[in-house]
Coordinates of C-alpha atoms and ligand atoms in Angstrom, one line a residue:
M1 CA 145.0 -9.3 240.4
L2 CA 148.5 -10.2 241.3
E3 CA 149.4 -10.4 244.9
L4 CA 150.4 -6.8 245.5
D5 CA 152.3 -7.4 248.8
Q6 CA 154.4 -9.9 246.9
L7 CA 155.1 -7.3 244.3
I8 CA 156.2 -4.7 246.8
H9 CA 158.5 -7.3 248.5
E10 CA 160.0 -8.2 245.1
A11 CA 160.6 -4.5 244.3
R12 CA 162.3 -3.9 247.6
T13 CA 164.7 -6.8 247.0
R14 CA 165.5 -5.6 243.4
A15 CA 166.0 -2.0 244.5
A16 CA 168.4 -3.1 247.3
A17 CA 170.3 -5.2 244.7
S18 CA 170.7 -2.2 242.4
E19 CA 174.3 -0.8 242.8
S20 CA 173.9 2.2 240.5
L21 CA 171.4 4.9 239.8
A22 CA 171.1 3.5 236.2
A23 CA 170.2 0.0 237.5
L24 CA 167.8 1.5 240.0
D25 CA 166.1 3.4 237.2
E26 CA 165.5 0.1 235.3
V27 CA 163.7 -1.2 238.4
R28 CA 161.5 1.9 238.4
V29 CA 160.6 1.5 234.8
H30 CA 159.8 -2.1 235.4
Y31 CA 157.2 -1.3 238.0
L32 CA 156.1 2.2 237.4
G33 CA 156.9 2.9 233.8
K34 CA 154.3 3.4 231.1
K35 CA 154.2 -0.4 230.5
G36 CA 155.2 -1.2 234.0
V37 CA 153.7 -4.0 236.1
L38 CA 151.7 -1.6 238.3
T39 CA 150.5 0.5 235.4
E40 CA 149.1 -2.7 233.8
Q41 CA 147.3 -3.5 237.1
L42 CA 145.5 -0.1 236.9
K43 CA 144.4 -1.0 233.4
V44 CA 142.9 -4.3 234.6
L45 CA 140.7 -2.4 237.1
G46 CA 138.2 -1.7 234.3
S47 CA 137.4 -5.4 233.9
L48 CA 136.4 -5.8 237.6
P49 CA 132.8 -5.6 238.7
A50 CA 131.9 -2.0 239.5
M51 CA 131.5 -2.6 243.3
D52 CA 135.0 -4.1 243.6
R53 CA 136.8 -1.3 241.7
P54 CA 137.2 1.4 244.4
A55 CA 138.9 -1.0 246.8
A56 CA 141.1 -2.6 244.2
G57 CA 142.1 0.9 242.9
Q58 CA 143.0 1.9 246.4
R59 CA 145.2 -1.1 246.9
V60 CA 147.0 -0.6 243.6
N61 CA 147.6 3.0 244.4
R62 CA 148.9 2.2 247.8
A63 CA 151.3 -0.4 246.3
K64 CA 152.4 2.3 243.8
Q65 CA 153.1 4.7 246.6
A66 CA 155.0 2.1 248.6
I67 CA 157.2 1.2 245.6
T68 CA 157.8 4.9 244.8
E69 CA 159.0 5.5 248.4
L70 CA 161.3 2.6 248.6
L71 CA 162.8 3.5 245.2
D72 CA 163.3 7.1 246.5
A73 CA 165.0 5.8 249.6
R74 CA 167.4 3.6 247.7
R75 CA 168.2 6.5 245.2
H76 CA 169.0 8.7 248.2
T77 CA 171.4 6.1 249.6
L78 CA 173.1 5.6 246.2
E79 CA 173.5 9.4 245.7
E80 CA 175.1 9.8 249.1
Q81 CA 177.4 6.9 248.4
A82 CA 178.5 8.5 245.0
L83 CA 179.1 11.8 246.7
A84 CA 181.2 10.2 249.5
E85 CA 183.2 8.3 246.9
Q86 CA 183.8 11.5 244.9
L87 CA 184.9 13.4 247.9
A88 CA 187.3 10.7 248.9
A89 CA 188.8 10.7 245.4
D90 CA 189.1 14.5 245.2
A91 CA 190.6 14.8 248.6
V92 CA 193.3 17.5 248.8
D93 CA 196.6 16.3 250.2
V94 CA 197.2 19.1 252.6
T95 CA 200.8 17.9 253.3
L96 CA 201.9 18.7 249.7
P97 CA 203.9 21.8 249.2
G98 CA 201.9 24.8 247.8
R99 CA 202.0 25.8 244.1
G100 CA 202.7 29.4 245.2
Q101 CA 201.7 32.6 243.5
E102 CA 203.9 33.8 240.7
P103 CA 204.3 37.6 240.7
G104 CA 203.8 39.4 237.4
G105 CA 206.4 41.8 236.1
M106 CA 206.8 44.8 233.9
H107 CA 207.7 44.1 230.3
P108 CA 211.4 45.1 229.6
V109 CA 210.2 47.7 227.1
T110 CA 207.9 49.3 229.7
R111 CA 210.7 49.3 232.2
I112 CA 213.0 51.1 229.9
L113 CA 210.3 53.6 228.8
E114 CA 209.5 54.4 232.4
R115 CA 213.2 54.8 233.2
V116 CA 213.9 57.2 230.4
Q117 CA 210.7 59.2 231.3
A118 CA 211.7 59.4 234.9
L119 CA 215.2 60.7 234.1
F120 CA 213.7 63.5 231.9
T121 CA 210.7 64.5 234.0
T122 CA 213.0 65.3 236.9
L123 CA 214.6 67.8 234.5
G124 CA 211.3 69.6 234.0
F125 CA 210.2 67.8 230.7
R126 CA 206.5 67.2 230.3
V127 CA 205.3 63.9 228.8
E128 CA 203.4 64.3 225.6
V129 CA 201.9 61.6 223.4
G130 CA 200.8 61.8 219.8
P131 CA 198.7 59.5 217.6
E132 CA 200.2 56.3 216.2
I133 CA 198.2 56.9 213.0
E134 CA 199.7 60.1 211.7
D135 CA 199.4 62.1 208.5
E136 CA 202.1 63.1 206.0
F137 CA 202.1 66.6 207.3
H138 CA 203.1 65.8 210.8
N139 CA 205.3 62.8 210.0
F140 CA 207.2 64.4 207.0
D141 CA 206.2 67.8 205.6
A142 CA 206.3 69.8 208.8
L143 CA 209.6 68.1 209.7
N144 CA 211.2 69.6 206.6
F145 CA 211.1 66.4 204.5
K146 CA 211.0 67.7 200.9
P147 CA 208.4 65.9 198.7
A148 CA 211.0 64.2 196.5
H149 CA 213.7 63.8 199.1
P150 CA 215.0 60.2 199.4
A151 CA 214.8 60.4 203.2
R152 CA 211.0 60.1 202.9
A153 CA 211.4 56.9 200.9
E154 CA 214.1 55.5 203.2
M155 CA 211.7 55.5 206.1
D156 CA 210.0 52.2 205.0
T157 CA 206.6 53.7 205.7
F158 CA 203.4 51.8 206.2
Y159 CA 200.7 53.8 204.4
L160 CA 197.1 53.4 205.2
K161 CA 194.6 52.9 202.3
D162 CA 193.5 56.5 202.6
R163 CA 196.7 58.4 202.1
P164 CA 197.9 60.8 203.5
L165 CA 197.4 58.6 206.6
L166 CA 200.2 56.4 207.7
L167 CA 201.7 54.6 210.8
R168 CA 204.2 57.1 212.2
T169 CA 207.7 56.1 211.4
H170 CA 209.2 58.0 214.3
T171 CA 208.1 60.0 217.4
S172 CA 209.3 63.3 215.8
P173 CA 205.8 64.3 214.7
V174 CA 205.1 64.8 218.4
Q175 CA 207.6 67.7 218.2
I176 CA 205.3 69.4 215.7
R177 CA 202.1 68.7 217.7
A178 CA 203.6 69.9 221.0
L179 CA 205.1 73.1 219.5
L180 CA 201.8 74.0 217.8
K181 CA 199.9 73.3 221.0
Y182 CA 202.2 75.0 223.6
G183 CA 204.6 77.2 221.6
A184 CA 208.0 78.2 223.0
P185 CA 209.7 77.9 225.4
L186 CA 209.0 74.2 225.7
R187 CA 210.5 70.9 227.1
V188 CA 208.8 67.7 226.2
I189 CA 209.5 64.0 226.2
A190 CA 207.4 61.9 223.9
P191 CA 207.4 58.1 224.3
G192 CA 205.5 55.8 222.0
R193 CA 205.1 53.2 219.3
T194 CA 206.6 53.6 215.9
F195 CA 206.4 51.5 212.8
R196 CA 208.6 50.7 209.9
H197 CA 208.6 47.9 207.2
D198 CA 211.6 46.1 208.5
Y199 CA 212.3 42.7 210.2
D200 CA 215.6 41.1 211.4
V201 CA 217.5 40.6 214.7
T202 CA 217.7 44.3 215.3
H203 CA 214.4 45.4 213.7
T204 CA 210.7 44.7 214.4
P205 CA 208.0 46.4 212.3
M206 CA 206.7 47.9 215.6
F207 CA 209.2 49.4 218.0
H208 CA 209.3 52.2 220.5
Q209 CA 211.1 55.6 220.6
V210 CA 211.3 58.4 223.0
E211 CA 211.6 61.9 221.5
G212 CA 213.1 64.7 223.4
L213 CA 212.6 68.4 222.5
L214 CA 213.8 71.6 224.1
V215 CA 213.1 75.0 222.7
D216 CA 214.3 78.1 224.6
K217 CA 216.5 81.2 224.4
G218 CA 220.2 80.6 223.7
V219 CA 219.9 76.8 223.3
S220 CA 223.0 75.3 221.6
M221 CA 224.7 72.1 220.6
A222 CA 226.8 72.3 223.9
H223 CA 223.5 72.3 225.9
L224 CA 222.4 69.2 223.9
R225 CA 225.7 67.4 224.5
G226 CA 225.6 68.2 228.2
T227 CA 222.0 66.9 228.6
L228 CA 222.5 63.7 226.7
T229 CA 225.8 63.0 228.5
D230 CA 224.0 63.3 231.8
F231 CA 221.1 61.3 230.6
L232 CA 223.1 58.4 229.2
Q233 CA 225.5 58.2 232.2
R234 CA 222.6 58.0 234.5
F235 CA 220.7 55.6 232.3
F236 CA 223.6 53.1 232.2
E237 CA 224.8 54.0 235.7
K238 CA 228.3 54.7 234.5
D239 CA 229.9 58.0 235.4
D240 CA 232.8 57.5 233.0
L241 CA 230.6 56.7 230.0
K242 CA 231.9 58.6 227.0
L243 CA 229.8 60.1 224.1
R244 CA 230.9 60.6 220.5
F245 CA 228.9 62.9 218.2
R246 CA 229.1 61.9 214.5
P247 CA 227.7 64.4 211.9
S248 CA 224.6 62.9 210.3
Y249 CA 221.6 64.0 208.3
F250 CA 218.0 64.3 209.4
P251 CA 215.9 66.8 207.5
F252 CA 214.4 68.3 210.7
V253 CA 217.7 69.2 212.4
E254 CA 220.8 71.3 211.5
P255 CA 223.4 70.4 212.4
G256 CA 222.4 66.7 212.9
A257 CA 224.3 64.0 214.7
E258 CA 224.3 60.4 215.6
V259 CA 225.5 59.7 219.1
D260 CA 227.7 56.8 220.0
I261 CA 228.6 55.7 223.6
S262 CA 231.7 54.0 224.7
C263 CA 230.9 50.3 224.7
I264 CA 229.3 49.4 228.0
F265 CA 230.5 45.7 227.7
C266 CA 234.2 46.3 227.1
D267 CA 234.6 50.0 228.1
G268 CA 235.8 50.8 224.6
S269 CA 238.6 48.2 224.2
G270 CA 236.6 46.2 221.6
C271 CA 234.3 43.2 221.9
R272 CA 231.7 41.2 220.0
V273 CA 228.8 43.5 220.9
C274 CA 230.6 46.7 219.6
K275 CA 232.1 44.7 216.7
H276 CA 235.5 45.7 218.0
A277 CA 234.8 49.4 217.3
G278 CA 234.7 50.3 221.0
W279 CA 231.5 52.4 220.3
L280 CA 227.8 51.7 220.2
E281 CA 225.3 53.9 218.3
V282 CA 222.4 54.8 220.5
L283 CA 220.5 57.8 219.1
G284 CA 219.9 60.6 216.6
C285 CA 219.8 64.3 217.5
G286 CA 220.5 67.8 216.5
L287 CA 219.5 71.5 216.6
V288 CA 215.9 71.9 215.5
H289 CA 215.9 73.2 211.9
P290 CA 214.6 76.8 211.6
N291 CA 212.1 75.6 208.9
V292 CA 210.5 73.3 211.6
L293 CA 210.3 76.1 214.1
E294 CA 208.8 78.5 211.6
T295 CA 206.2 76.0 210.5
C296 CA 205.2 75.8 214.2
H297 CA 205.1 79.7 214.4
V298 CA 208.1 79.9 216.7
D299 CA 210.1 83.1 216.4
T300 CA 213.5 81.9 215.3
E301 CA 215.1 85.3 216.1
R302 CA 214.4 84.6 219.8
Y303 CA 214.3 80.9 220.1
S304 CA 216.4 77.9 219.1
G305 CA 216.1 74.3 220.2
W306 CA 217.4 70.8 220.1
A307 CA 215.8 67.4 219.7
F308 CA 216.8 63.8 219.9
G309 CA 215.1 60.4 219.2
V310 CA 216.2 57.2 220.9
G311 CA 215.1 53.6 220.3
I312 CA 213.8 52.0 223.4
E313 CA 214.3 48.4 222.4
R314 CA 217.9 49.3 221.5
L315 CA 218.5 50.7 225.0
G316 CA 216.9 47.6 226.5
M317 CA 219.1 45.3 224.4
L318 CA 222.2 47.1 225.8
R319 CA 221.0 47.4 229.3
Y320 CA 219.8 43.8 229.7
G321 CA 222.1 42.1 227.2
I322 CA 219.2 41.0 224.9
N323 CA 220.7 39.9 221.6
D324 CA 217.6 39.5 219.4
I325 CA 215.1 42.4 219.4
R326 CA 212.3 40.0 218.4
M327 CA 212.4 38.3 221.8
N328 CA 210.6 41.3 223.1
Y329 CA 207.5 40.3 221.2
E330 CA 207.4 36.5 221.3
N331 CA 205.7 36.2 224.7
D332 CA 208.1 33.5 225.7
L333 CA 207.8 33.2 229.5
R334 CA 211.4 32.0 229.9
F335 CA 212.4 35.5 228.6
L336 CA 209.7 37.5 230.3
R337 CA 210.3 35.9 233.8
Q338 CA 213.7 37.4 233.8
F339 CA 212.2 40.9 234.2
R340 CA 210.2 40.5 237.5
Ligands
LIG401 N1 213.4 60.7 214.2 C1 214.8 60.2 214.0 C2 214.7 58.7 213.7 O1 213.7 58.1 213.9 C3 215.7 60.4 215.2 C4 215.9 61.9 215.5 C5 215.0 62.6 216.4 C6 216.9 62.5 214.9 C7 215.3 63.9 216.7 C8 217.2 63.9 215.2 C9 216.4 64.5 216.1 O2 215.6 58.2 213.1

C-alpha cells in the first residue's frame, strides 16, 4: 500500500493550489473518483492477508475522510471568495442620481371621453353603453335606414361571418337600446368604440364616438342648439366660440344638421387647419325621426327628441393639436408622454 500520509499531504497541497471550483473538482476526482487513487487502494485490500485487512481498511477510510474534509474546506473558501468578488463587482454606486419613477398618464382619447361625459352628466344625462358587436336591426333598420338606401352602403361596415352581426359603425344604436329599455322621457350619453373600413390621416378603422340623446315634451331644434353651444364652448373653454348648423342628411333625424365651430386656431379668420374656411366640422345631429321613436314605442304625439354624435379622436385632434389621427394608436411613448 502507498504511504497514505504522503497521499493526504499531496492532496492538501494540490487543493490549496486550485484557484477555481472546477480545478478543485479535478483534484477530488483524482483521489476520490471511481478510478481515483484512494478507490484503487480499497480494491487492493482484497489481496492482503485476512488478518491485515481490517486495519488496512480503516487506514484507507480515514485517509479518504481526511481528503474529503480538506477538499470541503477548500471549496468553502473558494465559494466565499467568488461571492465576495461578485458582491464587489455588483456594488451599487449610491452617489449616482436615481432613475426616478415615471408617472403613467391617461390616453388622450380617454381624457376626451371623460371630459365629454363629465360635461353631460352634470346636465342630468345618464351614461349608457351598448355592445360593439351589433346587429343590422339596431345599427340600421331601427334607425330608419331603408334596406336599399345608399346611406347603408356608405357606412363602410365590417360585417361578421354570421350576418346580420356587424361591428357597429356608430354609437347611434345605443339610442335604440336606451329608448327600448327606459322609454321617454330620457337623457343619455353613450360613449364607445365604433368601426368603419377606412384608413388615412383622419380615419382609423376603430375610433370613438359619444352619442347624446334627449327625449322629452316640447323638445326643439332651439333646445339642441342651446345645449350644443354650451357644451362646445365649455369643451374648448371659449365663451365666444360660434356654431354653424348646416343642413345634412342622416336617416334617423329630421331635420338633420352638421355642426361647424368657428376655427379655434384662427378664430375664424382662416388658417391651415380650417383650410382657410374659418370653420371646423365637429359633429352630426338633428331631431329624432318619428319613425325611430315609433319603433321604440315612444308616443310621438307627446314626445320629441334630439340626438347628436361626435367623434372623440376628432375633438382630441382639435384640442391637443394632433395632426394625424393614427398617432393615437401607434403606442409611441414620445406622443403618449405628452398627456401625463
Ligand atoms: N351617427 C352619425 C354618424 O356616425 C352621427 C349622428 C348622430 C348624426 C346622431 C345625427 C344624430 O355619422
